[in-house]
mmCIF file of C-alpha atoms in Angstrom:
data_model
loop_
_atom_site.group_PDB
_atom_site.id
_atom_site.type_symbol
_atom_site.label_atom_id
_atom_site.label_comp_id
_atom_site.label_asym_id
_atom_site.label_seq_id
_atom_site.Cartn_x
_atom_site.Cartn_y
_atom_site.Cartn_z
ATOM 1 C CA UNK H 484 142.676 119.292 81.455
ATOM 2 C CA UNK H 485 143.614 116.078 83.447
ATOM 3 C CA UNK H 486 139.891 116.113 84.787
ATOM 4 C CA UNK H 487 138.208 115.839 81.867
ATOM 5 C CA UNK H 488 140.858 112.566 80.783
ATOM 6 C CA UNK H 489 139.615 110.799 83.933
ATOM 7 C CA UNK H 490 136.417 109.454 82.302
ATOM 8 C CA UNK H 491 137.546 109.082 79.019
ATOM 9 C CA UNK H 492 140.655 106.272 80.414
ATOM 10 C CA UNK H 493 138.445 104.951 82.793
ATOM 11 C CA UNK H 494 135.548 104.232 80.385
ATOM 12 C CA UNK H 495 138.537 102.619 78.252
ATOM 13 C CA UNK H 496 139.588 100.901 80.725
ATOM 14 C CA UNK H 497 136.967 99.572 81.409
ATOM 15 C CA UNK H 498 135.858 98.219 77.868
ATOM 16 C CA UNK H 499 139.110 96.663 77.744
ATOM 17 C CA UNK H 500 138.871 94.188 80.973
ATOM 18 C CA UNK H 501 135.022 94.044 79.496
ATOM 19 C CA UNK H 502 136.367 92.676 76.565
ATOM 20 C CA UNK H 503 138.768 90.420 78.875
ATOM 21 C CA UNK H 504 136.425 89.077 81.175
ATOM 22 C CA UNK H 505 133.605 88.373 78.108
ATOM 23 C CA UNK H 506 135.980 85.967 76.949
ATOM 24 C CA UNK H 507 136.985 84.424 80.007
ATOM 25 C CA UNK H 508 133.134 83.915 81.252
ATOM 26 C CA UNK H 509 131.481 82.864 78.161
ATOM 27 C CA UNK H 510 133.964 79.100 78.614
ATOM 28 C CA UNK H 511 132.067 78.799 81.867
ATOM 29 C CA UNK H 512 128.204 79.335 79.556
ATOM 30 C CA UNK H 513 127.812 82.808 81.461
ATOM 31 C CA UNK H 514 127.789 86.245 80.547
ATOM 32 C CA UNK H 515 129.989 89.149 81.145
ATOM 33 C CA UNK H 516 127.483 90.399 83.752
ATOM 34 C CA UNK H 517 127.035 87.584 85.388
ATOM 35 C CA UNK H 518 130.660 88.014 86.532
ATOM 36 C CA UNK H 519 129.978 90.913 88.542
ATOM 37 C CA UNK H 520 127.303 88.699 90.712
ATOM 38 C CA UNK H 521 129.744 85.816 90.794
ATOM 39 C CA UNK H 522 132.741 88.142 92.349
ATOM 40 C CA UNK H 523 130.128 89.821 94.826
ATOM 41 C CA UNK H 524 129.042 86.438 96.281
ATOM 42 C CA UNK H 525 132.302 84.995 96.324
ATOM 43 C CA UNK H 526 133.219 87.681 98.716
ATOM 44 C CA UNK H 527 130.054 87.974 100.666
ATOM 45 C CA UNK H 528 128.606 84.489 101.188
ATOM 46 C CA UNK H 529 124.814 84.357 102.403
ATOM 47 C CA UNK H 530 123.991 87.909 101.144
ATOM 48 C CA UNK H 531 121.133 88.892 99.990
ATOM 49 C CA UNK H 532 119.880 89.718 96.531
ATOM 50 C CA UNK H 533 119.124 93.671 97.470
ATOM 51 C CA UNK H 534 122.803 93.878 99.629
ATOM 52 C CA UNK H 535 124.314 93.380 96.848
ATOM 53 C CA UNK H 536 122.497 95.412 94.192
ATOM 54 C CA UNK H 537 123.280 98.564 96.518
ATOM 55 C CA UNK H 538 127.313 97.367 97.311
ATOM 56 C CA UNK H 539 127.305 97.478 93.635
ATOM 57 C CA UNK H 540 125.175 99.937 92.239
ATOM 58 C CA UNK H 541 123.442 97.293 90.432
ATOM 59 C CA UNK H 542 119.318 97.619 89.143
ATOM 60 C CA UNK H 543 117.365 94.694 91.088
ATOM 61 C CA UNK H 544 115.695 93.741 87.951
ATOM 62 C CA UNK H 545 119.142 92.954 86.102
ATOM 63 C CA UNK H 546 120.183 91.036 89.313
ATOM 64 C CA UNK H 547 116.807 89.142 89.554
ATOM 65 C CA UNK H 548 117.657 88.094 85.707
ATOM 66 C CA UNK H 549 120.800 87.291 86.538
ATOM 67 C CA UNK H 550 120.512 85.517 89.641
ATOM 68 C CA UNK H 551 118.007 83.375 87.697
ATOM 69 C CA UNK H 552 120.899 82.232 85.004
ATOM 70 C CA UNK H 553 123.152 81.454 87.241
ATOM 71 C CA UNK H 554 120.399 79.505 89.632
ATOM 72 C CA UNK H 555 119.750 77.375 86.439
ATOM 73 C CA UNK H 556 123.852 77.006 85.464
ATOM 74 C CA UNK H 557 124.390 75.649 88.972
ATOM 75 C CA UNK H 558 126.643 78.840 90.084
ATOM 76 C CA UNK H 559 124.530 79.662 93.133
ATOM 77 C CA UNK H 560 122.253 78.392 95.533
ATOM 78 C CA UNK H 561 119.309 80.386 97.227
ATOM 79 C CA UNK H 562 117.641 79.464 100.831
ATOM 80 C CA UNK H 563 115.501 81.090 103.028
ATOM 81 C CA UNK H 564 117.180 83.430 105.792
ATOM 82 C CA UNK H 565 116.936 82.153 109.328
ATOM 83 C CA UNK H 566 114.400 84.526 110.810
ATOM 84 C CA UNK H 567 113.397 86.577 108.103
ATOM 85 C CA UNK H 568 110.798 84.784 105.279
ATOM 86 C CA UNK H 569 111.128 87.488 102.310
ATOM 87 C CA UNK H 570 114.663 87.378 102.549
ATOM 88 C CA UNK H 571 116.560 84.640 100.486
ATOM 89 C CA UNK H 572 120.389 84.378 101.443
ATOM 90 C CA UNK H 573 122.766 83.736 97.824
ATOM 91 C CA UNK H 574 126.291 81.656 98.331
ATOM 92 C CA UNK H 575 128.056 79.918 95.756
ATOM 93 C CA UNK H 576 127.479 76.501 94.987
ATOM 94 C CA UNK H 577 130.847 74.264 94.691
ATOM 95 C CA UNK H 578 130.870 74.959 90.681
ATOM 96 C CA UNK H 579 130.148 78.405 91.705
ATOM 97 C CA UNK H 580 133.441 78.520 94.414
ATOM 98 C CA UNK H 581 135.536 76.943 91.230
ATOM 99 C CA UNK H 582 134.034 79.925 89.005
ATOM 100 C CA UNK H 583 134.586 82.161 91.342
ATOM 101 C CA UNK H 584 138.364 81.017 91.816
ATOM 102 C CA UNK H 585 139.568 80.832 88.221
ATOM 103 C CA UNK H 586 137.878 84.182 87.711
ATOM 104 C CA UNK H 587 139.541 85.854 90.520
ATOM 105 C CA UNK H 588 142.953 84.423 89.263
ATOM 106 C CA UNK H 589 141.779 85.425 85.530
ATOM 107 C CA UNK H 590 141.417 88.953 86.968
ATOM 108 C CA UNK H 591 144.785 89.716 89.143
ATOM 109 C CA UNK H 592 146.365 88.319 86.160
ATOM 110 C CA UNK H 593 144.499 91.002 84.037
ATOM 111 C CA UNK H 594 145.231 93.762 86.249
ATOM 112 C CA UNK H 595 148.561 92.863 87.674
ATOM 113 C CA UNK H 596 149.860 92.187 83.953
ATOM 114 C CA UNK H 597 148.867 96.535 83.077
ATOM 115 C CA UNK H 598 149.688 97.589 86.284
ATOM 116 C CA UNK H 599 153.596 96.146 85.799
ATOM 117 C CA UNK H 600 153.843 96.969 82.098
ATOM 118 C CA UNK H 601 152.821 100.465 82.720
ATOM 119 C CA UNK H 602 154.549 100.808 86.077
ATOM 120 C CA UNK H 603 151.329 102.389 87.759
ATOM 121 C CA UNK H 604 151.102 101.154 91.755
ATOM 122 C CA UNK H 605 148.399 98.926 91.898
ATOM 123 C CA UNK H 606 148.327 99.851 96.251
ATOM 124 C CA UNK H 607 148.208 103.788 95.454
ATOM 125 C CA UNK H 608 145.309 103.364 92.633
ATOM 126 C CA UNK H 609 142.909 101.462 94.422
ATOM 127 C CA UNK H 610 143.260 103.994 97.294
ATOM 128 C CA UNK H 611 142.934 106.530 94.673
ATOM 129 C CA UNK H 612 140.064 104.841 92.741
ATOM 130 C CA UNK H 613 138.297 103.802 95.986
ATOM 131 C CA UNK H 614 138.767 107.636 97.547
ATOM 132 C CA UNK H 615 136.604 108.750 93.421
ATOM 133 C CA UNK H 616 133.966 106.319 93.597
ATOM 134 C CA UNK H 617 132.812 106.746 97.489
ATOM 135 C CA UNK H 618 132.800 110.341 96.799
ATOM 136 C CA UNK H 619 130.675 109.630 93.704
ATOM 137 C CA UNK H 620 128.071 107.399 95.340
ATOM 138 C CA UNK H 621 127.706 110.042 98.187
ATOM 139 C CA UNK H 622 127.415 113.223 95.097
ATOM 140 C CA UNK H 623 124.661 111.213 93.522
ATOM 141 C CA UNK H 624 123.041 110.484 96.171
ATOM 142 C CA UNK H 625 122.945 114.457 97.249
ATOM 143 C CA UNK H 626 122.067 114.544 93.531
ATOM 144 C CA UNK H 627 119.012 112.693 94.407
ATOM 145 C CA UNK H 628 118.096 114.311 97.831
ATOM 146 C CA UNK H 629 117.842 117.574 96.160
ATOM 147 C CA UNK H 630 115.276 115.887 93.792
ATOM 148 C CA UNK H 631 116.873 116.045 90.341
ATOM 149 C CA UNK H 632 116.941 112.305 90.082
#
C-alpha cells in the first residue's frame, strides 16, 4: 500500500515547490523551467548544453529553447570549448550568479521550512530520494535496451 503512495506525494510534492518556484522566477522575467537550467549551471560551470540535458533527464529541444531565453535575459553566456568546435561551454553570467544565488536561498528556505514543520530528516531523504531515482534512471534505461522504448 505504501508503494503505490510514493508517486502520488511525490507528484504533489512536486506541484507544490512548482507552484513555489513559478512565483519566485517569474520576478526575475523567467519561467519555471528555466530554473532547472539556472540551478544546473550554477553548479556545473562551463558545461555543455547535452551534459546537462542527460544529468537531468532533460529533452535537448526544451534546453535549446531555453538556453535561448535565458541567452537573450542575460542569465548565461555561451563560448566555444577550447579544443572541441561543436561544443559550446554554458556558465552564468554575473546576473545569472545573482539568479542563481537568490534562487538557491529561495529553495533551502522552501525545503528546509517542510522538512522542520513536518519533522522529516532532510540528510536521510535525500539519501533515500537519491538511492529511488538512480535506480530509476538505470530501470528505464534497461527499459530501453530491451527495446520497448
Amino acid at each position: 500500500m505504501a508503494a503505490r503512495q510514493i508517486g502520488k506525494y511525490i507528484s504533489i510534492l512536486n506541484r507544490q515547490a512548482q507552484r513555489y518556484l513559478h512565483d519566485v522566477v517569474s520576478k526575475y522575467g523567467i519561467g519555471y523551467s528555466s530554473y532547472f537550467f539556472v540551478m544546473y549551471i550554477g553548479a556545473n560551470p562551463k558545461c555543455s548544453q547535452r551534459e546537462m540535458c542527460e544529468s537531468i533527464v532533460i529533452d535537448e529541444a526544451m534546453a535549446t529553447r531555453e538556453m535561448r531565453k535565458l541567452l537573450k535575459s542575460g542569465y548565461i553566456v555561451r563560448q566555444r570549448r577550447a579544443g572541441d568546435a561543436k561544443t559550446y561551454e554554458i556558465s552564468l553570467s554575473e546576473s545569472g550568479k545573482e539568479l542563481y544565488e537568490k534562487l538557491k536561498e529561495k529553495l533551502l528556505e522552501w525545503w528546509g521550512t517542510l522538512s522542520a514543520e513536518s519533522g522529516v530528516d532532510p540528510e536521510l531523504l535525500t539519501e533515500q530520494l537519491g538511492a529511488m531515482a538512480r535506480v530509476a534512471h538505470e530501470k528505464l534505461i534497461e527499459h530501453k535496451m530491451e527495446g520497448n522504448g
